[in-house]
Amino acid sequence: MSGPELTVAGLGVSYGGVRAAHDIGFSVAPGESVGIIGANGAGKTSTLKAIMGLAPRVVRSLRFGEHDLCRMPAHHVVRAGIGYVPEGRHVFPGLSVEKNLLLGAYTRPWKAQTRASLDEVYDLFPVLGEMRDRLAGALSGGQQQMLAIGRALMSRPRLVVLDEPSMGLSPKLVGQIVEVLKKLNAEGLSILLVEQNAKLTFEVTGRCLVMENGEIAMTGSCEDLRGDPKVRSIYLGL
Ligand code: ATP
């Protein structure tokens, strides 16, 4: 496919009188990995939710491949090929690991492929295979994050959007998540990663947007942003 996979133009989010995001525009090319960094409350989650159809939005144009997402409900957005890993994981604690994963395949018309997808997730995260019959609520935070990523992959997305996957995880687990995301991207999956952790984001993505007060304050290659004095002091603590 040529041209961008995801194109966002003139996207705004408001909750009553609170303006969370304003005039957001960017694109993600097929196979590209793009990051959105910014402080607490900068509008990152609202932007992702608005793309997924889960936040009150105004938008000039929102396209994913051949799909116009402007009036598409969230479950159709997943069917169009975007997997979503929400902030805080939101696994179903009273269901087994495997049942949580199977719920991620609800959009799939070909049930025969579901077994193959489960095996792929278990290859990616062996610990989930070992714990497939355990209740998701009994998993550690890191294992729940792996489950949330695995569940998103069960719909066989072309693009996966992740909201703060590193939140609350130990550096070792963050390292594991980084490796998995790099592997998935190397296999051709497009990634849109929202993070407060700029260091992690620069490892996983090639290009980033920096959000401040609901707007895009800066964009650039991770290499350029890593060298930017403001980014270094505010987002990398250097
Ligand atoms: P965080 O890193 O904490 O998730 P964020 O960059 O993702 O922050 P958002 O969660 O999008 O930022 O929040 C942007 C602004 O919108 C904040 O001022 C927040 O208080 C406000 N906000 C977010 N969700 C709601 C809501 N459901 N109702 C009212 N205001 C909200």
Short mmCIF file of C-alpha atoms and ligand atoms in Angstrom, two decimals:
data_model
loop_
_atom_site.label_atom_id
_atom_site.label_comp_id
_atom_site.label_asym_id
_atom_site.label_seq_id
_atom_site.Cartn_x
_atom_site.Cartn_y
_atom_site.Cartn_z
CA MET A 1 0.00 0.00 0.00
CA SER A 2 1.24 3.50 -0.72
CA GLY A 3 0.34 6.67 1.20
CA PRO A 4 -0.28 6.96 4.91
CA GLU A 5 -2.03 4.22 6.88
CA LEU A 6 -3.55 6.56 9.48
CA THR A 7 -4.21 10.24 8.79
CA VAL A 8 -5.52 12.59 11.44
CA ALA A 9 -6.35 16.25 10.67
CA GLY A 10 -8.02 18.93 12.75
CA LEU A 11 -8.79 16.63 15.69
CA GLY A 12 -10.09 18.21 18.89
CA VAL A 13 -11.44 16.77 22.14
CA SER A 14 -13.45 18.61 24.80
CA TYR A 15 -15.13 17.31 27.93
CA GLY A 16 -17.84 19.88 28.60
CA GLY A 17 -15.86 23.09 28.99
CA VAL A 18 -12.49 21.34 29.34
CA ARG A 19 -10.46 21.40 26.14
CA ALA A 20 -8.19 18.33 26.20
CA ALA A 21 -6.81 18.40 22.65
CA HIS A 22 -6.92 20.95 19.84
CA ASP A 23 -6.16 20.84 16.12
CA ILE A 24 -4.14 17.63 16.24
CA GLY A 25 -2.78 16.45 12.90
CA PHE A 26 -0.34 13.68 12.00
CA SER A 27 -0.03 10.50 10.02
CA VAL A 28 1.39 7.02 10.43
CA ALA A 29 2.74 5.28 7.32
CA PRO A 30 2.33 1.53 6.78
CA GLY A 31 4.89 -0.26 8.96
CA GLU A 32 5.91 2.95 10.71
CA SER A 33 6.23 3.37 14.48
CA VAL A 34 5.23 6.83 15.76
CA GLY A 35 5.28 8.11 19.34
CA ILE A 36 3.35 10.77 21.23
CA ILE A 37 5.11 12.00 24.35
CA GLY A 38 4.06 14.64 26.84
CA ALA A 39 3.51 15.32 30.51
CA ASN A 40 0.57 14.22 32.62
CA GLY A 41 -2.61 15.89 31.31
CA ALA A 42 -1.09 16.99 27.97
CA GLY A 43 -3.94 15.37 26.03
CA LYS A 44 -2.29 12.16 24.82
CA THR A 45 -4.94 9.72 26.07
CA SER A 46 -7.75 11.95 24.80
CA THR A 47 -6.14 11.98 21.34
CA LEU A 48 -5.91 8.18 21.23
CA LYS A 49 -9.44 7.74 22.54
CA ALA A 50 -10.75 10.19 19.95
CA ILE A 51 -9.08 8.23 17.15
CA MET A 52 -10.72 5.05 18.48
CA GLY A 53 -14.14 6.75 18.71
CA LEU A 54 -14.13 6.65 22.52
CA ALA A 55 -13.97 10.39 23.36
CA PRO A 56 -16.14 13.36 22.36
CA ARG A 57 -14.38 14.79 19.32
CA VAL A 58 -14.47 17.16 16.41
CA VAL A 59 -12.38 16.17 13.44
CA ARG A 60 -11.75 17.48 9.94
CA SER A 61 -10.43 14.20 8.55
CA LEU A 62 -9.68 10.81 10.08
CA ARG A 63 -8.75 8.00 7.74
CA PHE A 64 -7.25 4.54 8.14
CA GLY A 65 -6.29 3.00 4.81
CA GLU A 66 -9.47 2.92 2.77
CA HIS A 67 -11.68 3.56 5.82
CA ASP A 68 -13.18 6.91 6.85
CA LEU A 69 -13.23 6.73 10.67
CA CYS A 70 -15.07 10.02 11.18
CA ARG A 71 -18.42 8.46 11.99
CA MET A 72 -17.30 4.92 12.72
CA PRO A 73 -18.13 3.44 16.17
CA ALA A 74 -15.24 2.00 18.19
CA HIS A 75 -15.97 -1.67 17.55
CA HIS A 76 -15.91 -1.03 13.81
CA VAL A 77 -12.58 0.79 14.18
CA VAL A 78 -11.11 -2.42 15.62
CA ARG A 79 -12.66 -4.37 12.73
CA ALA A 80 -11.05 -1.92 10.28
CA GLY A 81 -7.66 -3.08 11.60
CA ILE A 82 -6.64 -0.92 14.58
CA GLY A 83 -5.85 -2.73 17.83
CA TYR A 84 -6.13 -0.71 21.05
CA VAL A 85 -4.23 -1.26 24.29
CA PRO A 86 -5.88 1.14 26.76
CA GLU A 87 -4.20 2.94 29.62
CA GLY A 88 -4.54 0.83 32.77
CA ARG A 89 -4.84 -2.44 30.76
CA HIS A 90 -8.53 -3.12 31.56
CA VAL A 91 -8.28 -6.89 31.43
CA PHE A 92 -11.29 -8.86 32.69
CA PRO A 93 -10.06 -10.00 36.13
CA GLY A 94 -12.70 -12.73 36.62
CA LEU A 95 -11.96 -14.43 33.28
CA SER A 96 -9.03 -16.70 32.48
CA VAL A 97 -6.06 -15.44 30.50
CA GLU A 98 -7.19 -17.44 27.48
CA LYS A 99 -10.76 -16.14 27.66
CA ASN A 100 -9.43 -12.58 27.79
CA LEU A 101 -7.43 -13.29 24.65
CA LEU A 102 -10.39 -14.90 22.91
CA LEU A 103 -12.45 -11.76 23.59
CA GLY A 104 -9.88 -9.86 21.52
CA ALA A 105 -10.78 -12.03 18.53
CA TYR A 106 -14.48 -11.15 18.59
CA THR A 107 -14.28 -9.18 15.35
CA ARG A 108 -12.71 -12.05 13.42
CA PRO A 109 -14.90 -13.82 10.88
CA TRP A 110 -12.55 -16.81 10.48
CA LYS A 111 -12.68 -18.74 13.73
CA ALA A 112 -10.24 -21.32 12.38
CA GLN A 113 -7.46 -18.75 12.60
CA THR A 114 -8.15 -18.01 16.25
CA ARG A 115 -6.09 -20.99 17.45
CA ALA A 116 -3.14 -19.81 15.33
CA SER A 117 -3.44 -16.31 16.78
CA LEU A 118 -3.49 -17.68 20.33
CA ASP A 119 -0.32 -19.66 19.59
CA GLU A 120 1.35 -16.53 18.18
CA VAL A 121 0.52 -14.59 21.35
CA TYR A 122 1.85 -17.44 23.51
CA ASP A 123 5.05 -17.48 21.42
CA LEU A 124 5.44 -13.74 21.96
CA PHE A 125 4.66 -13.94 25.69
CA PRO A 126 5.43 -17.50 26.90
CA VAL A 127 4.31 -16.61 30.43
CA LEU A 128 0.74 -16.13 29.14
CA GLY A 129 0.78 -19.65 27.69
CA GLU A 130 1.96 -21.03 31.02
CA MET A 131 -0.82 -19.15 32.83
CA ARG A 132 -3.58 -19.58 30.23
CA ASP A 133 -6.05 -21.08 32.75
CA ARG A 134 -5.34 -18.59 35.56
CA LEU A 135 -7.70 -15.74 36.25
CA ALA A 136 -6.40 -12.52 34.71
CA GLY A 137 -6.94 -10.76 38.05
CA ALA A 138 -4.26 -13.03 39.58
CA LEU A 139 -1.55 -11.84 37.17
CA SER A 140 1.09 -9.26 38.06
CA GLY A 141 0.87 -5.76 36.53
CA GLY A 142 3.48 -6.66 33.91
CA GLN A 143 1.70 -9.88 32.97
CA GLN A 144 -1.60 -7.97 32.69
CA GLN A 145 0.11 -5.52 30.34
CA MET A 146 1.31 -8.42 28.20
CA LEU A 147 -2.25 -9.77 28.23
CA ALA A 148 -3.66 -6.40 27.13
CA ILE A 149 -1.16 -6.30 24.24
CA GLY A 150 -1.88 -9.94 23.35
CA ARG A 151 -5.63 -9.28 23.39
CA ALA A 152 -5.19 -6.37 20.95
CA LEU A 153 -3.12 -8.59 18.64
CA MET A 154 -5.88 -11.24 18.55
CA SER A 155 -7.87 -9.05 16.14
CA ARG A 156 -4.89 -9.22 13.73
CA PRO A 157 -4.54 -5.44 13.46
CA ARG A 158 -2.43 -3.59 10.89
CA LEU A 159 -1.87 -0.79 13.41
CA VAL A 160 -1.73 -1.09 17.19
CA VAL A 161 -2.17 1.96 19.41
CA LEU A 162 -0.82 1.68 22.94
CA ASP A 163 -1.51 4.03 25.85
CA GLU A 164 1.29 4.13 28.44
CA PRO A 165 2.23 0.44 28.38
CA SER A 166 5.16 1.12 30.73
CA MET A 167 3.02 2.58 33.52
CA GLY A 168 3.80 1.00 36.87
CA LEU A 169 6.19 -1.62 35.47
CA SER A 170 9.71 -2.43 36.63
CA PRO A 171 12.59 -1.46 34.29
CA LYS A 172 13.08 -5.16 33.47
CA LEU A 173 9.46 -5.58 32.36
CA VAL A 174 9.58 -2.31 30.45
CA GLY A 175 12.61 -3.75 28.63
CA GLN A 176 10.61 -6.86 27.69
CA ILE A 177 7.72 -4.76 26.36
CA VAL A 178 10.19 -2.66 24.33
CA GLU A 179 11.66 -5.80 22.74
CA VAL A 180 8.20 -7.15 21.85
CA LEU A 181 7.11 -3.86 20.29
CA LYS A 182 10.33 -3.66 18.24
CA LYS A 183 9.83 -7.23 17.05
CA LEU A 184 6.20 -6.60 16.05
CA ASN A 185 7.19 -3.45 14.18
CA ALA A 186 10.04 -5.28 12.40
CA GLU A 187 7.43 -7.81 11.26
CA GLY A 188 5.45 -4.98 9.63
CA LEU A 189 2.93 -3.94 12.29
CA SER A 190 2.42 -0.16 12.45
CA ILE A 191 2.61 1.30 15.96
CA LEU A 192 1.26 4.46 17.59
CA LEU A 193 2.69 4.66 21.10
CA VAL A 194 1.62 7.18 23.74
CA GLU A 195 4.00 7.49 26.68
CA GLN A 196 5.21 9.78 29.43
CA ASN A 197 8.41 7.73 29.24
CA ALA A 198 10.29 9.47 26.42
CA LYS A 199 13.34 7.21 26.68
CA LEU A 200 11.23 4.12 25.97
CA THR A 201 9.37 5.91 23.17
CA PHE A 202 12.61 6.86 21.43
CA GLU A 203 13.71 3.21 21.55
CA VAL A 204 10.53 1.91 19.93
CA THR A 205 9.58 4.64 17.44
CA GLY A 206 11.26 6.50 14.61
CA ARG A 207 9.31 9.74 14.83
CA CYS A 208 7.52 11.54 17.66
CA LEU A 209 5.03 14.26 18.42
CA VAL A 210 5.44 16.20 21.65
CA MET A 211 2.11 17.30 23.17
CA GLU A 212 1.78 20.22 25.57
CA ASN A 213 -1.50 21.67 26.86
CA GLY A 214 -3.59 19.78 24.32
CA GLU A 215 -1.56 20.81 21.28
CA ILE A 216 1.34 19.46 19.28
CA ALA A 217 4.29 21.54 20.42
CA MET A 218 7.00 19.77 18.44
CA THR A 219 7.48 16.94 15.97
CA GLY A 220 10.60 15.31 14.63
CA SER A 221 12.67 12.19 14.28
CA CYS A 222 13.57 10.61 17.60
CA GLU A 223 17.20 11.25 16.75
CA ASP A 224 16.57 15.00 16.39
CA LEU A 225 14.33 15.17 19.47
CA ARG A 226 16.92 13.33 21.56
CA GLY A 227 19.36 16.13 20.74
CA ASP A 228 16.91 18.96 21.43
CA PRO A 229 17.85 20.88 24.62
CA LYS A 230 14.20 21.33 25.71
CA VAL A 231 13.33 17.67 25.17
CA ARG A 232 16.50 16.62 26.95
CA SER A 233 15.77 18.71 30.01
CA ILE A 234 11.96 18.28 30.28
CA TYR A 235 11.34 14.78 28.97
CA LEU A 236 14.65 12.95 29.42
CA GLY A 237 15.70 14.64 32.67
CA LEU A 238 19.24 15.20 31.32
P1 ATP B 1 -1.92 11.15 31.36
O1 ATP B 1 -0.50 10.93 31.00
O2 ATP B 1 -2.14 11.51 32.78
O3 ATP B 1 -2.85 10.06 30.89
P2 ATP B 1 -2.71 12.67 29.06
O4 ATP B 1 -1.64 13.42 28.35
O5 ATP B 1 -3.10 11.37 28.49
O6 ATP B 1 -2.33 12.50 30.58
P3 ATP B 1 -5.49 13.31 29.03
O7 ATP B 1 -5.82 12.16 29.92
O8 ATP B 1 -5.89 13.23 27.62
O9 ATP B 1 -3.94 13.65 29.12
O10 ATP B 1 -6.12 14.61 29.70
C1 ATP B 1 -6.10 15.90 29.06
C2 ATP B 1 -6.97 16.87 29.85
O11 ATP B 1 -8.33 16.46 29.77
C3 ATP B 1 -6.63 16.94 31.33
O12 ATP B 1 -6.80 18.27 31.75
C4 ATP B 1 -7.65 16.03 31.97
O13 ATP B 1 -7.93 16.43 33.30
C5 ATP B 1 -8.87 16.26 31.07
N1 ATP B 1 -9.74 15.08 31.02
C6 ATP B 1 -9.38 13.84 30.60
N2 ATP B 1 -10.43 12.99 30.63
C7 ATP B 1 -11.50 13.72 31.10
C8 ATP B 1 -12.88 13.44 31.36
N3 ATP B 1 -13.38 12.21 31.14
N4 ATP B 1 -13.65 14.45 31.80
C9 ATP B 1 -13.16 15.69 32.02
N5 ATP B 1 -11.86 16.03 31.79
C10 ATP B 1 -11.04 15.07 31.34
#
